[in-house]
Structure formats: C-alpha cells, structure tokens
Coordinates of N, CA and C in Angstrom, one line a residue:
Chain P
A1 N 16.7 -9.1 -3.2 CA 16.0 -7.9 -3.4 C 16.9 -6.7 -3.6
Q2 N 16.4 -5.7 -4.4 CA 17.2 -4.6 -4.7 C 17.2 -3.6 -3.6
T3 N 18.3 -2.9 -3.3 CA 18.3 -1.9 -2.3 C 18.9 -0.6 -2.9
V4 N 18.5 0.5 -2.4 CA 19.0 1.8 -2.8 C 19.5 2.5 -1.6
T5 N 20.7 3.0 -1.6 CA 21.2 3.7 -0.4 C 21.7 5.1 -0.7
Q6 N 21.2 6.0 0.1 CA 21.6 7.4 0.0 C 22.3 7.7 1.3
S7 N 23.6 7.9 1.3 CA 24.3 8.0 2.5 C 24.4 9.4 3.1
Q8 N 23.8 10.4 2.4 CA 23.8 11.8 2.9 C 22.4 12.2 3.3
P9 N 22.0 12.2 4.6 CA 20.7 12.6 4.9 C 20.4 14.0 4.6
E10 N 21.4 14.9 4.8 CA 21.3 16.3 4.5 C 22.5 16.9 3.9
M11 N 22.2 17.8 3.0 CA 23.3 18.6 2.4 C 22.9 20.0 2.2
S12 N 23.9 20.9 2.0 CA 23.6 22.3 1.7 C 24.5 22.8 0.6
V13 N 24.1 23.8 -0.1 CA 24.9 24.4 -1.2 C 24.6 25.9 -1.2
Q14 N 25.6 26.6 -1.6 CA 25.4 28.0 -1.8 C 24.7 28.2 -3.2
E15 N 23.8 29.2 -3.2 CA 23.2 29.5 -4.5 C 24.2 29.8 -5.5
A16 N 23.9 29.3 -6.7 CA 24.8 29.4 -7.9 C 26.0 28.4 -7.9
E17 N 26.2 27.7 -6.8 CA 27.2 26.7 -6.8 C 26.7 25.3 -7.2
T18 N 27.7 24.4 -7.2 CA 27.3 23.0 -7.7 C 27.4 22.0 -6.5
V19 N 26.4 21.1 -6.5 CA 26.4 20.1 -5.5 C 26.2 18.7 -6.1
T20 N 26.7 17.7 -5.4 CA 26.5 16.3 -5.9 C 25.9 15.5 -4.8
L21 N 24.8 14.8 -5.1 CA 24.1 13.9 -4.2 C 24.5 12.5 -4.6
S22 N 24.8 11.7 -3.6 CA 25.3 10.3 -3.8 C 24.1 9.3 -3.7
C23 N 24.3 8.2 -4.5 CA 23.4 7.1 -4.4 C 24.1 5.8 -4.9
T24 N 23.9 4.8 -4.1 CA 24.4 3.5 -4.5 C 23.3 2.5 -4.5
Y25 N 23.4 1.5 -5.3 CA 22.3 0.5 -5.3 C 22.9 -0.9 -5.4
D26 N 22.1 -1.9 -5.1 CA 22.5 -3.2 -5.1 C 21.6 -4.1 -5.9
T27 N 22.0 -4.7 -6.9 CA 21.2 -5.6 -7.8 C 22.0 -6.6 -8.5
S28 N 21.4 -7.7 -8.8 CA 22.1 -8.7 -9.6 C 21.6 -8.7 -11.0
E29 N 20.7 -7.8 -11.3 CA 20.1 -7.7 -12.7 C 21.0 -6.8 -13.6
S30 N 20.8 -7.1 -14.9 CA 21.5 -6.3 -15.9 C 20.6 -5.3 -16.6
D31 N 19.3 -5.5 -16.5 CA 18.4 -4.6 -17.2 C 17.6 -3.9 -16.1
Y32 N 17.9 -2.6 -16.0 CA 17.2 -1.8 -15.0 C 17.3 -0.3 -15.3
Y33 N 16.6 0.5 -14.6 CA 16.6 1.9 -14.8 C 16.7 2.6 -13.5
L34 N 17.3 3.8 -13.5 CA 17.5 4.6 -12.3 C 16.9 5.9 -12.5
F35 N 16.5 6.5 -11.4 CA 15.8 7.8 -11.4 C 16.2 8.6 -10.2
W36 N 16.1 9.9 -10.4 CA 16.1 10.9 -9.3 C 14.8 11.6 -9.3
Y37 N 14.2 11.6 -8.1 CA 12.9 12.3 -7.9 C 13.2 13.4 -6.9
K38 N 12.5 14.5 -7.1 CA 12.5 15.7 -6.2 C 11.2 15.8 -5.5
Q39 N 11.3 16.0 -4.2 CA 10.1 16.3 -3.4 C 10.2 17.6 -2.6
P40 N 9.7 18.7 -3.2 CA 9.7 20.0 -2.5 C 8.8 20.0 -1.3
P41 N 8.7 21.1 -0.5 CA 7.9 21.1 0.6 C 6.4 20.9 0.3
S42 N 6.0 21.1 -0.9 CA 4.6 20.8 -1.3 C 4.3 19.3 -1.3
R43 N 5.3 18.5 -1.2 CA 5.2 17.0 -1.1 C 5.0 16.4 -2.5
Q44 N 4.8 17.2 -3.5 CA 4.7 16.6 -4.9 C 6.0 15.9 -5.3
M45 N 5.9 14.7 -5.8 CA 7.0 14.0 -6.3 C 7.2 14.3 -7.8
I46 N 8.4 14.8 -8.1 CA 8.7 15.3 -9.5 C 9.9 14.6 -10.0
L47 N 9.8 14.0 -11.2 CA 10.9 13.3 -11.8 C 11.9 14.4 -12.3
V48 N 13.2 14.1 -11.9 CA 14.3 15.1 -12.3 C 15.0 14.5 -13.5
I49 N 15.4 13.3 -13.4 CA 16.2 12.7 -14.4 C 16.2 11.2 -14.4
R50 N 16.4 10.5 -15.5 CA 16.4 9.0 -15.5 C 17.5 8.5 -16.4
Q51 N 17.9 7.3 -16.1 CA 19.0 6.7 -16.8 C 18.8 5.2 -17.1
E52 N 19.0 4.8 -18.3 CA 18.9 3.4 -18.6 C 20.2 2.7 -18.3
A53 N 20.2 1.6 -17.7 CA 21.4 0.9 -17.3 C 22.3 0.5 -18.5
Y54 N 21.6 0.2 -19.7 CA 22.4 -0.2 -20.8 C 23.0 0.9 -21.6
K55 N 22.7 2.1 -21.2 CA 23.4 3.3 -21.8 C 24.6 3.7 -21.0
Q56 N 25.7 3.8 -21.7 CA 26.9 4.3 -21.0 C 26.9 5.8 -20.8
Q57 N 26.3 6.5 -21.8 CA 26.3 8.0 -21.7 C 25.4 8.4 -20.5
N58 N 26.0 9.3 -19.7 CA 25.3 9.9 -18.6 C 24.1 10.8 -19.0
A59 N 23.0 10.7 -18.4 CA 21.8 11.5 -18.7 C 22.1 12.9 -18.2
T60 N 21.5 13.9 -19.0 CA 21.6 15.3 -18.6 C 20.2 16.0 -18.9
E61 N 19.8 16.8 -18.0 CA 18.6 17.6 -18.1 C 18.8 19.0 -17.6
N62 N 19.2 19.8 -18.5 CA 19.5 21.2 -18.2 C 20.6 21.3 -17.1
R63 N 20.2 21.8 -15.9 CA 21.3 21.9 -14.9 C 21.5 20.6 -14.1
F64 N 20.8 19.6 -14.4 CA 20.9 18.3 -13.7 C 21.6 17.3 -14.6
S65 N 22.6 16.6 -14.0 CA 23.3 15.6 -14.7 C 23.6 14.4 -13.7
V66 N 23.8 13.3 -14.3 CA 24.2 12.1 -13.4 C 25.5 11.6 -13.8
N67 N 26.1 11.0 -12.8 CA 27.4 10.2 -13.0 C 27.0 8.8 -12.7
F68 N 26.8 8.0 -13.8 CA 26.4 6.6 -13.6 C 27.6 5.7 -13.8
Q69 N 28.0 5.0 -12.7 CA 29.1 4.1 -12.7 C 28.5 2.7 -12.5
K70 N 28.3 2.0 -13.6 CA 27.6 0.7 -13.5 C 28.3 -0.3 -12.7
A71 N 29.6 -0.4 -12.9 CA 30.4 -1.4 -12.2 C 30.4 -1.2 -10.7
A72 N 30.4 0.1 -10.4 CA 30.5 0.4 -8.9 C 29.1 0.5 -8.4
K73 N 28.1 0.4 -9.2 CA 26.6 0.5 -8.8 C 26.4 1.8 -8.1
S74 N 26.9 2.9 -8.8 CA 26.8 4.2 -8.2 C 26.0 5.1 -9.2
F75 N 25.2 6.0 -8.7 CA 24.3 6.9 -9.5 C 24.2 8.2 -8.8
S76 N 25.1 9.1 -9.0 CA 25.1 10.4 -8.3 C 24.4 11.5 -9.2
L77 N 23.8 12.4 -8.5 CA 23.2 13.5 -9.2 C 23.9 14.8 -8.9
K78 N 24.3 15.5 -10.0 CA 24.9 16.8 -9.9 C 24.0 17.9 -10.3
I79 N 23.9 18.9 -9.4 CA 23.0 20.1 -9.7 C 24.0 21.2 -9.9
S80 N 24.0 21.8 -11.0 CA 24.8 23.0 -11.3 C 24.0 24.3 -11.2
D81 N 24.8 25.4 -10.9 CA 24.1 26.7 -10.7 C 22.9 26.6 -9.8
S82 N 23.1 26.1 -8.6 CA 21.9 25.8 -7.7 C 21.1 27.0 -7.5
Q83 N 19.8 26.8 -7.5 CA 18.8 27.8 -7.3 C 18.0 27.6 -6.1
L84 N 17.3 28.6 -5.5 CA 16.6 28.5 -4.3 C 15.5 27.4 -4.5
G85 N 14.9 27.4 -5.7 CA 13.9 26.4 -5.9 C 14.3 25.0 -6.0
D86 N 15.6 24.7 -5.9 CA 16.2 23.4 -5.9 C 16.1 22.8 -4.5
A87 N 15.8 23.6 -3.5 CA 15.7 23.1 -2.1 C 14.6 22.1 -2.0
A88 N 14.9 20.9 -1.6 CA 13.9 19.8 -1.6 C 14.5 18.5 -1.0
M89 N 13.7 17.5 -0.9 CA 14.2 16.2 -0.6 C 14.4 15.5 -2.0
Y90 N 15.5 14.9 -2.1 CA 15.8 14.2 -3.4 C 15.9 12.7 -3.1
F91 N 15.2 11.9 -3.9 CA 15.2 10.5 -3.8 C 15.7 9.8 -5.0
C92 N 16.6 8.9 -4.8 CA 17.2 8.0 -5.8 C 16.3 6.8 -5.9
A93 N 16.0 6.3 -7.1 CA 15.1 5.2 -7.2 C 15.6 4.2 -8.3
Y94 N 15.2 3.0 -8.1 CA 15.6 1.9 -9.0 C 14.3 1.2 -9.5
I95 N 14.3 0.7 -10.7 CA 13.3 -0.1 -11.2 C 13.8 -1.2 -12.1
S96 N 13.4 -2.4 -11.9 CA 13.8 -3.5 -12.7 C 13.3 -3.4 -14.1
G97 N 14.0 -3.9 -15.1 CA 13.5 -3.9 -16.5 C 12.7 -5.1 -16.8
A98 N 12.7 -6.0 -15.9 CA 11.9 -7.2 -16.1 C 11.2 -7.6 -14.8
G99 N 10.0 -8.1 -15.0 CA 9.2 -8.6 -13.8 C 8.5 -7.4 -13.1
S100 N 8.7 -7.3 -11.9 CA 8.0 -6.3 -11.1 C 8.4 -4.9 -11.5
Y101 N 7.5 -4.0 -11.7 CA 7.8 -2.7 -12.2 C 7.6 -1.7 -11.0
Q102 N 8.0 -2.1 -9.8 CA 7.9 -1.2 -8.7 C 9.2 -0.4 -8.5
L103 N 9.0 0.9 -8.2 CA 10.1 1.7 -7.9 C 10.6 1.4 -6.5
T104 N 11.9 1.2 -6.3 CA 12.5 1.1 -5.0 C 13.3 2.4 -4.7
F105 N 12.9 3.0 -3.6 CA 13.5 4.3 -3.3 C 14.5 4.2 -2.2
G106 N 15.5 5.2 -2.3 CA 16.4 5.4 -1.1 C 15.7 6.2 -0.1
K107 N 16.4 6.5 1.0 CA 15.8 7.2 2.1 C 15.7 8.7 1.9
G108 N 16.4 9.2 0.9 CA 16.4 10.6 0.6 C 17.5 11.4 1.1
T109 N 17.8 12.5 0.4 CA 18.7 13.5 0.9 C 18.0 14.9 0.9
K110 N 18.1 15.6 2.0 CA 17.4 16.9 2.1 C 18.5 17.9 1.7
L111 N 18.1 18.6 0.6 CA 19.1 19.6 0.1 C 18.6 21.0 0.5
S112 N 19.4 21.8 1.1 CA 19.1 23.2 1.4 C 20.0 24.1 0.5
V113 N 19.4 25.2 0.1 CA 20.1 26.1 -0.8 C 20.3 27.4 0.0
I114 N 21.5 27.8 0.2 CA 21.8 29.0 1.0 C 21.9 30.3 0.1
P115 N 21.1 31.3 0.3 CA 21.2 32.5 -0.6 C 22.5 33.2 -0.4
Chain B
D1 N 1.4 20.7 -11.9 CA 0.3 19.8 -11.8 C 0.6 18.6 -12.7
S2 N 0.6 17.4 -12.1 CA 1.0 16.2 -12.8 C -0.2 15.7 -13.7
G3 N -1.4 16.0 -13.4 CA -2.5 15.5 -14.1 C -3.1 14.3 -13.3
V4 N -2.5 13.9 -12.3 CA -3.0 12.8 -11.4 C -3.7 13.5 -10.2
T5 N -5.0 13.1 -10.0 CA -5.7 13.6 -8.9 C -6.0 12.6 -7.8
Q6 N -5.9 13.0 -6.6 CA -6.2 12.2 -5.4 C -7.1 12.8 -4.5
T7 N -8.1 12.1 -4.0 CA -9.0 12.6 -3.0 C -9.2 11.6 -1.9
P8 N -9.3 12.0 -0.6 CA -9.2 13.4 -0.2 C -7.8 13.8 0.0
K9 N -7.5 15.1 0.2 CA -6.1 15.5 0.5 C -5.7 15.1 1.9
H10 N -6.6 15.2 2.8 CA -6.3 14.9 4.2 C -7.5 14.0 4.7
L11 N -7.1 13.1 5.6 CA -8.1 12.2 6.2 C -7.6 12.0 7.7
I12 N -8.5 12.2 8.6 CA -8.2 11.9 10.0 C -9.3 10.9 10.5
T13 N -8.8 9.8 11.0 CA -9.8 8.8 11.5 C -9.2 8.1 12.7
A14 N -10.0 7.2 13.2 CA -9.6 6.5 14.5 C -9.1 5.1 14.2
T15 N -8.4 4.6 15.2 CA -7.9 3.2 15.0 C -9.1 2.2 14.9
G16 N -9.0 1.2 14.1 CA -10.0 0.2 13.8 C -10.9 0.6 12.7
Q17 N -10.9 1.8 12.2 CA -11.8 2.2 11.1 C -11.3 1.8 9.8
R18 N -12.1 2.1 8.8 CA -11.8 1.7 7.4 C -11.9 3.0 6.5
V19 N -11.0 3.2 5.6 CA -11.0 4.4 4.7 C -10.8 4.0 3.3
T20 N -11.2 4.8 2.4 CA -11.0 4.6 1.0 C -10.3 5.8 0.4
L21 N -9.2 5.6 -0.3 CA -8.5 6.7 -1.0 C -8.7 6.5 -2.5
R22 N -8.9 7.6 -3.1 CA -9.3 7.5 -4.6 C -8.2 8.2 -5.4
C23 N -8.0 7.7 -6.6 CA -7.0 8.2 -7.5 C -7.5 8.2 -8.9
S24 N -7.4 9.3 -9.6 CA -7.7 9.4 -11.0 C -6.4 9.6 -11.8
P25 N -6.0 8.7 -12.7 CA -4.7 8.8 -13.4 C -4.8 9.9 -14.5
R26 N -3.7 10.2 -15.0 CA -3.6 11.2 -16.2 C -4.4 10.6 -17.3
S27 N -5.0 11.5 -18.1 CA -5.8 11.0 -19.2 C -4.9 10.2 -20.2
G28 N -5.4 9.0 -20.5 CA -4.7 8.1 -21.4 C -3.7 7.1 -20.7
D29 N -3.4 7.3 -19.4 CA -2.5 6.4 -18.7 C -3.3 5.1 -18.3
L30 N -2.7 4.0 -18.5 CA -3.4 2.7 -18.2 C -2.9 2.1 -16.9
S31 N -1.8 2.6 -16.4 CA -1.2 1.9 -15.2 C -1.3 2.9 -14.0
V32 N -1.6 2.3 -12.9 CA -1.7 3.1 -11.6 C -0.9 2.3 -10.6
Y33 N -0.2 3.1 -9.8 CA 0.7 2.6 -8.7 C 0.3 3.3 -7.4
W34 N 0.4 2.6 -6.3 CA 0.2 3.1 -5.0 C 1.5 3.0 -4.2
Y35 N 1.8 4.1 -3.5 CA 3.0 4.2 -2.6 C 2.6 4.7 -1.3
Q36 N 3.3 4.3 -0.3 CA 3.1 4.8 1.1 C 4.4 5.5 1.5
Q37 N 4.3 6.7 2.0 CA 5.5 7.4 2.6 C 5.3 7.7 4.0
S38 N 6.2 7.1 4.9 CA 6.1 7.3 6.3 C 7.5 7.7 6.8
L39 N 7.6 8.2 8.0 CA 8.9 8.7 8.5 C 9.8 7.5 8.7
D40 N 9.3 6.4 9.2 CA 10.2 5.3 9.6 C 10.4 4.4 8.4
Q41 N 9.5 4.2 7.5 CA 9.6 3.3 6.4 C 10.1 3.9 5.1
G42 N 10.0 5.2 5.0 CA 10.3 5.9 3.8 C 9.2 5.7 2.7
L43 N 9.6 5.7 1.5 CA 8.7 5.5 0.4 C 8.7 4.1 0.0
Q44 N 7.5 3.5 0.1 CA 7.4 2.0 -0.2 C 6.3 1.8 -1.3
F45 N 6.6 1.0 -2.2 CA 5.6 0.6 -3.2 C 4.6 -0.4 -2.6
L46 N 3.4 -0.2 -2.9 CA 2.3 -1.0 -2.4 C 1.8 -2.0 -3.4
I47 N 1.3 -1.4 -4.6 CA 0.7 -2.2 -5.6 C 0.5 -1.5 -6.9
Q48 N 0.5 -2.3 -8.0 CA 0.4 -1.7 -9.3 C -0.8 -2.4 -10.0
Y49 N -1.6 -1.5 -10.8 CA -2.6 -2.1 -11.6 C -2.3 -1.6 -13.1
Y50 N -2.7 -2.4 -14.0 CA -2.6 -2.1 -15.4 C -3.9 -2.5 -16.1
N51 N -4.6 -1.5 -16.6 CA -5.8 -1.7 -17.3 C -6.8 -2.6 -16.6
G52 N -6.9 -2.3 -15.3 CA -7.9 -3.1 -14.5 C -7.4 -4.3 -13.8
E53 N -6.2 -4.7 -14.1 CA -5.7 -6.0 -13.5 C -4.5 -5.7 -12.7
E54 N -4.4 -6.4 -11.6 CA -3.2 -6.3 -10.7 C -2.0 -6.8 -11.4
R55 N -0.9 -6.0 -11.4 CA 0.3 -6.4 -12.1 C 1.5 -6.7 -11.1
A56 N 1.6 -6.0 -10.1 CA 2.7 -6.2 -9.2 C 2.2 -5.8 -7.7
K57 N 2.8 -6.6 -6.8 CA 2.4 -6.3 -5.4 C 3.7 -6.1 -4.6
G58 N 3.7 -5.1 -3.8 CA 4.9 -4.9 -2.9 C 4.6 -5.1 -1.5
N59 N 5.0 -4.2 -0.6 CA 4.8 -4.4 0.8 C 3.4 -4.0 1.3
I60 N 2.4 -4.6 0.7 CA 1.1 -4.2 1.0 C 0.5 -5.1 2.1
L61 N 0.0 -4.6 3.2 CA -0.6 -5.4 4.2 C -1.9 -6.1 3.8
E62 N -2.2 -7.2 4.5 CA -3.4 -7.9 4.1 C -4.6 -7.0 4.4
R63 N -4.5 -6.1 5.4 CA -5.6 -5.2 5.7 C -5.9 -4.2 4.6
F64 N -5.0 -4.1 3.7 CA -5.1 -3.1 2.6 C -5.5 -3.8 1.3
S65 N -6.3 -3.2 0.5 CA -6.7 -3.8 -0.8 C -6.9 -2.6 -1.8
A66 N -6.8 -3.0 -3.0 CA -6.9 -1.9 -4.0 C -7.6 -2.5 -5.2
Q67 N -8.1 -1.6 -6.1 CA -8.7 -2.1 -7.4 C -8.6 -0.9 -8.3
Q68 N -8.7 -1.3 -9.6 CA -8.7 -0.3 -10.7 C -10.0 -0.6 -11.5
F69 N -10.8 0.4 -11.7 CA -12.1 0.3 -12.3 C -12.0 0.4 -13.8
P70 N -13.1 0.1 -14.5 CA -13.1 0.2 -16.0 C -12.8 1.6 -16.5
D71 N -13.1 2.6 -15.7 CA -12.8 4.0 -16.2 C -11.3 4.3 -15.8
L72 N -10.6 3.4 -15.3 CA -9.2 3.4 -14.9 C -8.9 4.2 -13.6
H73 N -9.9 4.7 -12.9 CA -9.5 5.3 -11.6 C -9.3 4.1 -10.7
S74 N -8.6 4.4 -9.6 CA -8.3 3.4 -8.6 C -8.6 3.8 -7.2
E75 N -8.9 2.8 -6.4 CA -9.2 3.0 -5.0 C -8.3 2.1 -4.1
L76 N -7.8 2.7 -3.1 CA -7.0 2.0 -2.1 C -7.8 1.9 -0.8
N77 N -8.1 0.7 -0.4 CA -8.9 0.5 0.8 C -8.0 0.1 2.0
L78 N -8.1 0.8 3.1 CA -7.3 0.5 4.3 C -8.3 0.2 5.4
S79 N -8.2 -1.0 6.0 CA -9.1 -1.4 7.0 C -8.4 -1.7 8.3
S80 N -9.2 -1.8 9.4 CA -8.7 -2.1 10.7 C -7.4 -1.2 11.0
L81 N -7.6 0.1 10.8 CA -6.5 1.0 10.8 C -5.8 1.0 12.2
E82 N -4.5 1.1 12.1 CA -3.6 1.2 13.2 C -2.8 2.5 13.2
L83 N -2.3 2.9 14.4 CA -1.6 4.2 14.4 C -0.4 4.2 13.4
G84 N 0.2 3.1 13.2 CA 1.3 3.0 12.3 C 0.9 3.2 10.8
D85 N -0.3 3.2 10.5 CA -0.8 3.4 9.1 C -0.8 4.9 8.8
S86 N -0.6 5.7 9.7 CA -0.5 7.2 9.5 C 0.6 7.4 8.5
A87 N 0.3 8.0 7.4 CA 1.4 8.2 6.4 C 0.8 9.1 5.2
L88 N 1.7 9.4 4.3 CA 1.2 10.0 3.1 C 1.1 8.9 2.0
Y89 N 0.0 8.8 1.4 CA -0.3 7.8 0.4 C -0.3 8.5 -1.0
F90 N 0.6 8.0 -1.9 CA 0.7 8.6 -3.2 C 0.1 7.6 -4.2
C91 N -0.5 8.1 -5.2 CA -0.9 7.4 -6.4 C 0.0 8.0 -7.5
A92 N 0.4 7.1 -8.4 CA 1.1 7.5 -9.6 C 0.5 6.8 -10.8
S93 N 0.7 7.4 -12.0 CA 0.2 6.7 -13.2 C 1.3 6.8 -14.2
S94 N 1.2 5.9 -15.1 CA 2.1 5.9 -16.3 C 1.4 5.4 -17.5
A95 N 1.9 5.7 -18.7 CA 1.2 5.4 -19.9 C 0.9 3.9 -20.1
S96 N 2.0 3.1 -20.0 CA 1.8 1.7 -20.3 C 2.3 0.7 -19.2
G97 N 2.9 1.3 -18.1 CA 3.3 0.4 -17.1 C 4.7 -0.2 -17.3
R98 N 5.4 0.2 -18.4 CA 6.7 -0.3 -18.6 C 7.7 0.3 -17.6
A99 N 8.8 -0.4 -17.4 CA 9.8 0.0 -16.4 C 10.3 1.5 -16.7
F100 N 10.5 1.8 -17.9 CA 11.1 3.1 -18.2 C 10.1 4.2 -18.3
D101 N 8.8 3.9 -18.3 CA 7.8 5.0 -18.3 C 7.9 5.9 -17.1
E102 N 7.8 7.2 -17.4 CA 7.8 8.1 -16.2 C 6.5 7.9 -15.4
Q103 N 6.7 7.8 -14.2 CA 5.5 7.7 -13.3 C 5.2 9.1 -12.8
F104 N 4.0 9.5 -13.0 CA 3.5 10.9 -12.6 C 2.8 10.7 -11.3
F105 N 3.2 11.4 -10.3 CA 2.7 11.3 -9.0 C 1.6 12.3 -8.7
G106 N 0.6 11.9 -8.0 CA -0.4 12.8 -7.5 C 0.0 13.5 -6.3
P107 N -0.8 14.4 -5.8 CA -0.4 15.3 -4.6 C -0.4 14.5 -3.3
G108 N -0.9 13.3 -3.3 CA -1.0 12.5 -2.1 C -2.2 12.7 -1.2
T109 N -2.5 11.7 -0.4 CA -3.5 11.8 0.6 C -2.8 11.6 2.0
R110 N -2.9 12.6 2.8 CA -2.3 12.5 4.2 C -3.3 11.9 5.1
L111 N -3.0 10.7 5.6 CA -3.8 9.9 6.5 C -3.3 10.0 7.9
T112 N -4.1 10.4 8.8 CA -3.7 10.5 10.2 C -4.7 9.6 11.0
V113 N -4.1 8.6 11.7 CA -4.9 7.7 12.5 C -4.7 8.0 14.0
L114 N -5.8 8.3 14.6 CA -5.7 8.7 16.0 C -6.1 7.6 17.0

C-alpha cells in the first residue's frame, strides 16, 4: 500500500519570505500523480498544485512550486513571498495512475505566517 | 466556492443512531468521492462512485454505505454510530474520475456523535 509522510507537523514563516514543506511517499508503481492541498481554517480543501510522475519538469503555480525527486520519492512544496492568506494546513497526497483512484493523504503540516 | 454542495453542515446525534449525508457534485462531474477527516486517522478515502456505479472502496466500515443516484448526487449512510465516527466528512467530485482529474471538495459535514 502507498504511504505518504509529512515529517513537519508545524512550520512558520515570516511574511514575504520563502518556506518549503516536505513530503515523502512510498510506492512501487511507476504511474502516479502527486498533489498538494491546502486546508484553511474554513476547512475547505483546495488544490494548490499537482505533478505527474512521468514529467521531469517541476510543476509551478504562481508563488507555489514543487521539487519532485522521483528516485528519492520526495515531493516538497515551496511557497515564495509568503502571504497571511497562506496560513493553513497543507496536505501532500498521492494517487495511483492505475486501478484505485483514491487519494492517499499525509498527516499534514500546519503553516503559520508571521506578519 | 468549489461548486460541490454538502448537507447538512453540522449534525449532532447519539450513539447507535443512523444518519445520511448528502452531496451534490459540480455540474457535469460524473465521479463522486467520500473522505473522512478525524484527528486520529487524518484524511481517509472511503468510497468512489462514477456515473452511478461504485468504482473504488477504501477504509469504509461495514456500518457505512453509499450510493450515487441517476441525477449524480450521492448519499453516505452511517449506521449504528459510535463515538469514534465523529469526524468531518468530505465529498469531492471530478469530471471523469481519472487519476489526474482535480477533485473539487465540498465544505464538509461535521458529524458529532454523543
């Protein structure tokens, strides 16, 4: 079974600074996708960024980018120019490209942004 | 607003009771997913439906069941409730249920079992 590990339960960053959230996963599959979801205090789950495992190029969405290291099974999220609205729980998630289409989530990292 | 609606927002009930949670997917989405978020278990996938048929099953208890109706809305039925079933239950929908499809999450139903 696939597992997703987020080793940082909590992190903080100064406003306008850059922060990196870590995620590692374990799988024997070659076809899969990785996601970062944000859950603000409102509890709404919001997709931040996604990455196809077969793509070597790291995904980027505005201030959010990932560092995808397939051999190391690592998928970190970098938030640049942090804003107060970035404060939330961040979940790393994995989905197999074949068979079951269920998202497997990590335990999450709580990000605080200091003004 | 993701376009996915869930009712009710909050539900308080007693142990042993049965409840039904409802989800309406985004317009045009054929696939519906149910997730449970609790403090001790985190976010767990329960079940997926695609165009009315069950497609994948996760850590769903036998006391729980779900279905997707012809109009594509879905219901999650929880019976013989226990204290440990208290959690936030999310419904998500996606266009075709493929792995890479973005899953759009609803606001969740907060279930409290007393």
